[in-house]
């Protein structure tokens, strides 16, 4: 089944403890992206990647890192999580960027930083 | 700077009534606009894109460049339309492609 997967789905951690949220897609998509969803703020783009080894900042990149060593994987790294990073995180992917391309979203990862 | 505004956080309508979810955008270039929907406990998924000019699940949306709007409409609401709706603007630059989402409108269809 063509899909975007994220792990873990739920995570509770403490301030300062490094964590990684994995994202994988099996659709051979070039474009991948991370968003965070907060009540009243909607979805905000954190980082995106146009292709392997090409990443760029979205609207809210502070406190996050990403890497794109393989086409299918796009992990989100929080080196030193803080409580303001408590949020619902979505990974998405799409085919090579053309007009009107559909983003396919993962199921979400709910992160709580204590 | 690019911006997407969805003025209503919550919209409640009765079943069978018309629905209009508002979306206004701010972007100096040629906009790509989308509506995404998130049903309860499901993933965010594409509903409509302006480039296709299609009708999905009875919903339509027309890009009005003069009013910088991309409102989502349906003539007769159904209970299964209850969901969170996000308007999104995609914009491309040299080697970049970003999406900006509105804050979302929660549609509640009352039986």
mmCIF file of C-alpha atoms in Angstrom:
data_model
loop_
_atom_site.group_PDB
_atom_site.id
_atom_site.type_symbol
_atom_site.label_atom_id
_atom_site.label_comp_id
_atom_site.label_asym_id
_atom_site.label_seq_id
_atom_site.Cartn_x
_atom_site.Cartn_y
_atom_site.Cartn_z
ATOM 1 C CA UNK A 1 0.000 0.000 0.000
ATOM 2 C CA UNK A 2 1.341 3.411 -0.980
ATOM 3 C CA UNK A 3 1.723 5.457 2.145
ATOM 4 C CA UNK A 4 3.741 7.678 4.445
ATOM 5 C CA UNK A 5 4.643 6.169 7.804
ATOM 6 C CA UNK A 6 5.856 7.870 10.952
ATOM 7 C CA UNK A 7 7.354 6.462 14.143
ATOM 8 C CA UNK A 8 6.706 6.700 16.939
ATOM 9 C CA UNK A 9 3.055 7.707 16.893
ATOM 10 C CA UNK A 10 3.149 8.933 20.476
ATOM 11 C CA UNK A 11 6.130 10.109 22.484
ATOM 12 C CA UNK A 12 6.512 11.618 25.934
ATOM 13 C CA UNK A 13 9.968 12.864 26.791
ATOM 14 C CA UNK A 14 11.764 15.320 29.037
ATOM 15 C CA UNK A 15 13.425 18.614 28.269
ATOM 16 C CA UNK A 16 16.849 18.245 26.706
ATOM 17 C CA UNK A 17 16.689 14.566 25.783
ATOM 18 C CA UNK A 18 17.498 14.188 22.101
ATOM 19 C CA UNK A 19 14.906 12.428 19.997
ATOM 20 C CA UNK A 20 14.265 11.451 16.397
ATOM 21 C CA UNK A 21 10.937 11.001 14.671
ATOM 22 C CA UNK A 22 11.238 8.877 11.574
ATOM 23 C CA UNK A 23 9.321 9.363 8.344
ATOM 24 C CA UNK A 24 9.323 6.985 5.425
ATOM 25 C CA UNK A 25 7.457 6.876 2.122
ATOM 26 C CA UNK A 26 7.209 4.074 -0.418
ATOM 27 C CA UNK A 27 5.970 6.110 -3.381
ATOM 28 C CA UNK A 28 9.384 7.183 -4.726
ATOM 29 C CA UNK A 29 8.506 10.805 -4.052
ATOM 30 C CA UNK A 30 11.188 13.448 -4.427
ATOM 31 C CA UNK A 31 9.615 16.051 -2.157
ATOM 32 C CA UNK A 32 9.230 15.513 1.593
ATOM 33 C CA UNK A 33 8.239 17.883 4.342
ATOM 34 C CA UNK A 34 7.598 18.206 8.081
ATOM 35 C CA UNK A 35 4.789 20.207 9.681
ATOM 36 C CA UNK A 36 3.659 20.864 13.186
ATOM 37 C CA UNK A 37 0.005 21.322 14.033
ATOM 38 C CA UNK A 38 -0.994 23.407 17.038
ATOM 39 C CA UNK A 39 -4.485 24.456 18.182
ATOM 40 C CA UNK A 40 -5.417 27.810 16.741
ATOM 41 C CA UNK A 41 -2.286 27.932 14.586
ATOM 42 C CA UNK A 42 -3.028 25.269 11.993
ATOM 43 C CA UNK A 43 -0.163 23.552 10.187
ATOM 44 C CA UNK A 44 3.201 25.225 9.931
ATOM 45 C CA UNK A 45 6.019 23.943 7.775
ATOM 46 C CA UNK A 46 9.222 23.144 9.668
ATOM 47 C CA UNK A 47 11.587 21.840 6.988
ATOM 48 C CA UNK A 48 11.279 20.454 3.500
ATOM 49 C CA UNK A 49 13.443 18.537 1.072
ATOM 50 C CA UNK A 50 13.300 18.822 -2.695
ATOM 51 C CA UNK A 51 15.390 15.669 -3.155
ATOM 52 C CA UNK A 52 18.172 13.577 -1.633
ATOM 53 C CA UNK A 53 20.758 15.736 0.170
ATOM 54 C CA UNK A 54 18.691 18.879 -0.464
ATOM 55 C CA UNK A 55 16.895 20.363 2.536
ATOM 56 C CA UNK A 56 15.639 23.827 3.370
ATOM 57 C CA UNK A 57 13.943 25.711 6.167
ATOM 58 C CA UNK A 58 10.211 26.220 6.315
ATOM 59 C CA UNK A 59 8.436 28.767 8.459
ATOM 60 C CA UNK A 60 9.345 27.421 11.922
ATOM 61 C CA UNK A 61 12.723 25.601 11.755
ATOM 62 C CA UNK A 62 14.195 26.715 15.086
ATOM 63 C CA UNK A 63 15.031 23.791 17.370
ATOM 64 C CA UNK A 64 14.769 21.175 14.623
ATOM 65 C CA UNK A 65 17.125 19.382 12.279
ATOM 66 C CA UNK A 66 16.478 17.102 9.333
ATOM 67 C CA UNK A 67 18.465 14.943 6.983
ATOM 68 C CA UNK A 68 17.739 13.341 3.619
ATOM 69 C CA UNK A 69 20.325 10.680 2.942
ATOM 70 C CA UNK A 70 17.909 8.395 1.129
ATOM 71 C CA UNK A 71 14.942 9.226 -1.032
ATOM 72 C CA UNK A 72 12.429 7.334 1.099
ATOM 73 C CA UNK A 73 13.432 8.631 4.558
ATOM 74 C CA UNK A 74 13.257 12.090 6.102
ATOM 75 C CA UNK A 75 13.832 11.989 9.878
ATOM 76 C CA UNK A 76 13.070 14.938 12.147
ATOM 77 C CA UNK A 77 15.598 15.468 14.902
ATOM 78 C CA UNK A 78 15.121 17.467 18.081
ATOM 79 C CA UNK A 79 18.588 17.841 19.603
ATOM 80 C CA UNK A 80 17.383 19.427 22.842
ATOM 81 C CA UNK A 81 13.597 19.361 23.042
ATOM 82 C CA UNK A 82 11.768 22.014 24.997
ATOM 83 C CA UNK A 83 8.147 22.168 26.217
ATOM 84 C CA UNK A 84 7.210 24.616 23.428
ATOM 85 C CA UNK A 85 7.892 21.812 20.971
ATOM 86 C CA UNK A 86 4.988 19.831 22.390
ATOM 87 C CA UNK A 87 2.839 19.418 19.306
ATOM 88 C CA UNK A 88 1.375 17.092 16.688
ATOM 89 C CA UNK A 89 3.863 16.500 13.890
ATOM 90 C CA UNK A 90 3.066 15.457 10.343
ATOM 91 C CA UNK A 91 5.360 14.267 7.604
ATOM 92 C CA UNK A 92 4.261 14.577 3.984
ATOM 93 C CA UNK A 93 5.592 13.663 0.569
ATOM 94 C CA UNK A 94 4.796 14.380 -3.056
ATOM 95 C CA UNK A 95 6.060 13.653 -6.535
ATOM 96 C CA UNK A 96 8.471 15.941 -8.287
ATOM 97 C CA UNK A 97 7.262 19.435 -7.769
ATOM 98 C CA UNK A 98 4.823 20.497 -10.442
ATOM 99 C CA UNK A 99 1.770 22.683 -10.384
ATOM 100 C CA UNK A 100 -1.044 21.296 -8.310
ATOM 101 C CA UNK A 101 0.887 18.422 -6.779
ATOM 102 C CA UNK A 102 -0.875 16.563 -3.976
ATOM 103 C CA UNK A 103 0.860 16.193 -0.624
ATOM 104 C CA UNK A 104 0.429 12.749 1.000
ATOM 105 C CA UNK A 105 0.446 12.954 4.775
ATOM 106 C CA UNK A 106 1.547 10.535 7.433
ATOM 107 C CA UNK A 107 -0.637 9.646 10.429
ATOM 108 C CA UNK A 108 1.020 12.113 12.769
ATOM 109 C CA UNK A 109 3.263 11.887 15.832
ATOM 110 C CA UNK A 110 2.024 13.386 19.062
ATOM 111 C CA UNK A 111 4.993 14.656 21.052
ATOM 112 C CA UNK A 112 4.867 15.829 24.648
ATOM 113 C CA UNK A 113 7.953 17.440 26.165
ATOM 114 C CA UNK A 114 7.840 17.721 29.947
ATOM 115 C CA UNK B 1 5.012 37.676 2.588
ATOM 116 C CA UNK B 2 2.613 34.923 1.713
ATOM 117 C CA UNK B 3 -0.333 34.399 4.019
ATOM 118 C CA UNK B 4 -3.525 32.361 4.122
ATOM 119 C CA UNK B 5 -6.468 33.536 6.183
ATOM 120 C CA UNK B 6 -9.423 31.411 7.197
ATOM 121 C CA UNK B 7 -11.579 33.794 9.215
ATOM 122 C CA UNK B 8 -13.854 31.206 10.824
ATOM 123 C CA UNK B 9 -12.480 28.812 13.427
ATOM 124 C CA UNK B 10 -15.788 27.008 13.652
ATOM 125 C CA UNK B 11 -18.719 26.837 11.277
ATOM 126 C CA UNK B 12 -21.922 25.062 12.215
ATOM 127 C CA UNK B 13 -24.634 24.387 9.661
ATOM 128 C CA UNK B 14 -27.688 22.188 9.516
ATOM 129 C CA UNK B 15 -27.791 19.153 7.286
ATOM 130 C CA UNK B 16 -29.028 20.138 3.851
ATOM 131 C CA UNK B 17 -28.015 23.778 4.232
ATOM 132 C CA UNK B 18 -25.426 25.403 1.954
ATOM 133 C CA UNK B 19 -21.843 25.618 3.168
ATOM 134 C CA UNK B 20 -19.168 28.186 2.404
ATOM 135 C CA UNK B 21 -15.768 28.037 4.052
ATOM 136 C CA UNK B 22 -13.819 31.189 3.418
ATOM 137 C CA UNK B 23 -10.183 31.409 2.395
ATOM 138 C CA UNK B 24 -8.260 34.544 1.474
ATOM 139 C CA UNK B 25 -4.627 34.620 0.483
ATOM 140 C CA UNK B 26 -1.838 37.107 0.132
ATOM 141 C CA UNK B 27 0.837 36.359 -2.443
ATOM 142 C CA UNK B 28 2.494 38.503 -5.060
ATOM 143 C CA UNK B 29 3.131 35.709 -7.541
ATOM 144 C CA UNK B 30 0.898 33.221 -9.319
ATOM 145 C CA UNK B 31 -0.812 31.206 -6.562
ATOM 146 C CA UNK B 32 -1.371 27.483 -6.305
ATOM 147 C CA UNK B 33 -4.246 26.872 -3.940
ATOM 148 C CA UNK B 34 -5.577 23.755 -2.294
ATOM 149 C CA UNK B 35 -8.172 22.617 0.178
ATOM 150 C CA UNK B 36 -7.169 19.803 2.521
ATOM 151 C CA UNK B 37 -9.547 17.999 4.864
ATOM 152 C CA UNK B 38 -8.935 16.095 8.081
ATOM 153 C CA UNK B 39 -11.747 13.816 9.205
ATOM 154 C CA UNK B 40 -11.801 12.625 12.797
ATOM 155 C CA UNK B 41 -8.919 10.192 13.466
ATOM 156 C CA UNK B 42 -7.828 10.248 9.830
ATOM 157 C CA UNK B 43 -4.894 11.684 7.978
ATOM 158 C CA UNK B 44 -4.951 15.034 6.319
ATOM 159 C CA UNK B 45 -5.909 14.514 2.676
ATOM 160 C CA UNK B 46 -6.334 16.588 -0.419
ATOM 161 C CA UNK B 47 -9.883 17.652 -1.206
ATOM 162 C CA UNK B 48 -9.478 20.117 -4.074
ATOM 163 C CA UNK B 49 -6.829 21.976 -6.016
ATOM 164 C CA UNK B 50 -7.586 25.109 -8.004
ATOM 165 C CA UNK B 51 -5.700 23.927 -11.067
ATOM 166 C CA UNK B 52 -8.130 21.035 -11.568
ATOM 167 C CA UNK B 53 -11.381 22.991 -11.336
ATOM 168 C CA UNK B 54 -13.091 19.814 -10.189
ATOM 169 C CA UNK B 55 -15.940 18.948 -7.850
ATOM 170 C CA UNK B 56 -15.114 16.450 -5.113
ATOM 171 C CA UNK B 57 -17.783 15.104 -2.726
ATOM 172 C CA UNK B 58 -20.009 17.930 -3.946
ATOM 173 C CA UNK B 59 -17.491 20.614 -2.994
ATOM 174 C CA UNK B 60 -16.217 23.240 -5.409
ATOM 175 C CA UNK B 61 -13.811 26.122 -5.053
ATOM 176 C CA UNK B 62 -13.099 28.918 -7.493
ATOM 177 C CA UNK B 63 -9.986 30.993 -7.484
ATOM 178 C CA UNK B 64 -10.863 34.692 -7.553
ATOM 179 C CA UNK B 65 -7.647 36.587 -8.176
ATOM 180 C CA UNK B 66 -9.366 39.966 -7.923
ATOM 181 C CA UNK B 67 -10.577 39.234 -4.415
ATOM 182 C CA UNK B 68 -7.612 36.945 -3.631
ATOM 183 C CA UNK B 69 -10.022 34.305 -2.434
ATOM 184 C CA UNK B 70 -10.502 30.550 -2.809
ATOM 185 C CA UNK B 71 -13.714 29.849 -0.930
ATOM 186 C CA UNK B 72 -14.958 26.273 -0.573
ATOM 187 C CA UNK B 73 -18.632 25.706 -1.277
ATOM 188 C CA UNK B 74 -21.175 22.933 -1.160
ATOM 189 C CA UNK B 75 -24.870 23.435 -1.880
ATOM 190 C CA UNK B 76 -26.205 20.837 0.582
ATOM 191 C CA UNK B 77 -24.180 19.853 3.655
ATOM 192 C CA UNK B 78 -24.079 16.235 4.808
ATOM 193 C CA UNK B 79 -23.234 14.930 8.264
ATOM 194 C CA UNK B 80 -20.158 13.180 6.876
ATOM 195 C CA UNK B 81 -18.777 16.574 5.850
ATOM 196 C CA UNK B 82 -18.042 17.352 9.503
ATOM 197 C CA UNK B 83 -14.264 17.743 9.626
ATOM 198 C CA UNK B 84 -11.404 20.195 9.853
ATOM 199 C CA UNK B 85 -10.725 22.047 6.597
ATOM 200 C CA UNK B 86 -7.463 23.737 5.711
ATOM 201 C CA UNK B 87 -6.795 26.088 2.839
ATOM 202 C CA UNK B 88 -3.197 25.970 1.596
ATOM 203 C CA UNK B 89 -1.058 28.122 -0.669
ATOM 204 C CA UNK B 90 1.947 26.663 -2.480
ATOM 205 C CA UNK B 91 4.645 28.913 -3.825
ATOM 206 C CA UNK B 92 7.846 28.132 -5.644
ATOM 207 C CA UNK B 93 11.118 29.970 -5.974
ATOM 208 C CA UNK B 94 14.539 29.123 -7.343
ATOM 209 C CA UNK B 95 15.069 25.601 -5.972
ATOM 210 C CA UNK B 96 12.361 25.902 -3.365
ATOM 211 C CA UNK B 97 8.739 24.932 -2.909
ATOM 212 C CA UNK B 98 6.826 25.764 0.241
ATOM 213 C CA UNK B 99 3.306 25.442 1.499
ATOM 214 C CA UNK B 100 1.541 27.800 3.838
ATOM 215 C CA UNK B 101 -1.640 26.605 5.507
ATOM 216 C CA UNK B 102 -4.434 28.609 7.028
ATOM 217 C CA UNK B 103 -5.357 28.004 10.637
ATOM 218 C CA UNK B 104 -8.245 25.808 9.647
ATOM 219 C CA UNK B 105 -12.023 25.849 9.961
ATOM 220 C CA UNK B 106 -13.874 23.175 11.848
ATOM 221 C CA UNK B 107 -17.104 22.363 10.055
ATOM 222 C CA UNK B 108 -19.859 20.850 12.141
ATOM 223 C CA UNK B 109 -22.970 19.630 10.321
ATOM 224 C CA UNK B 110 -25.942 19.368 12.649
ATOM 225 C CA UNK B 111 -28.356 16.518 11.878
#
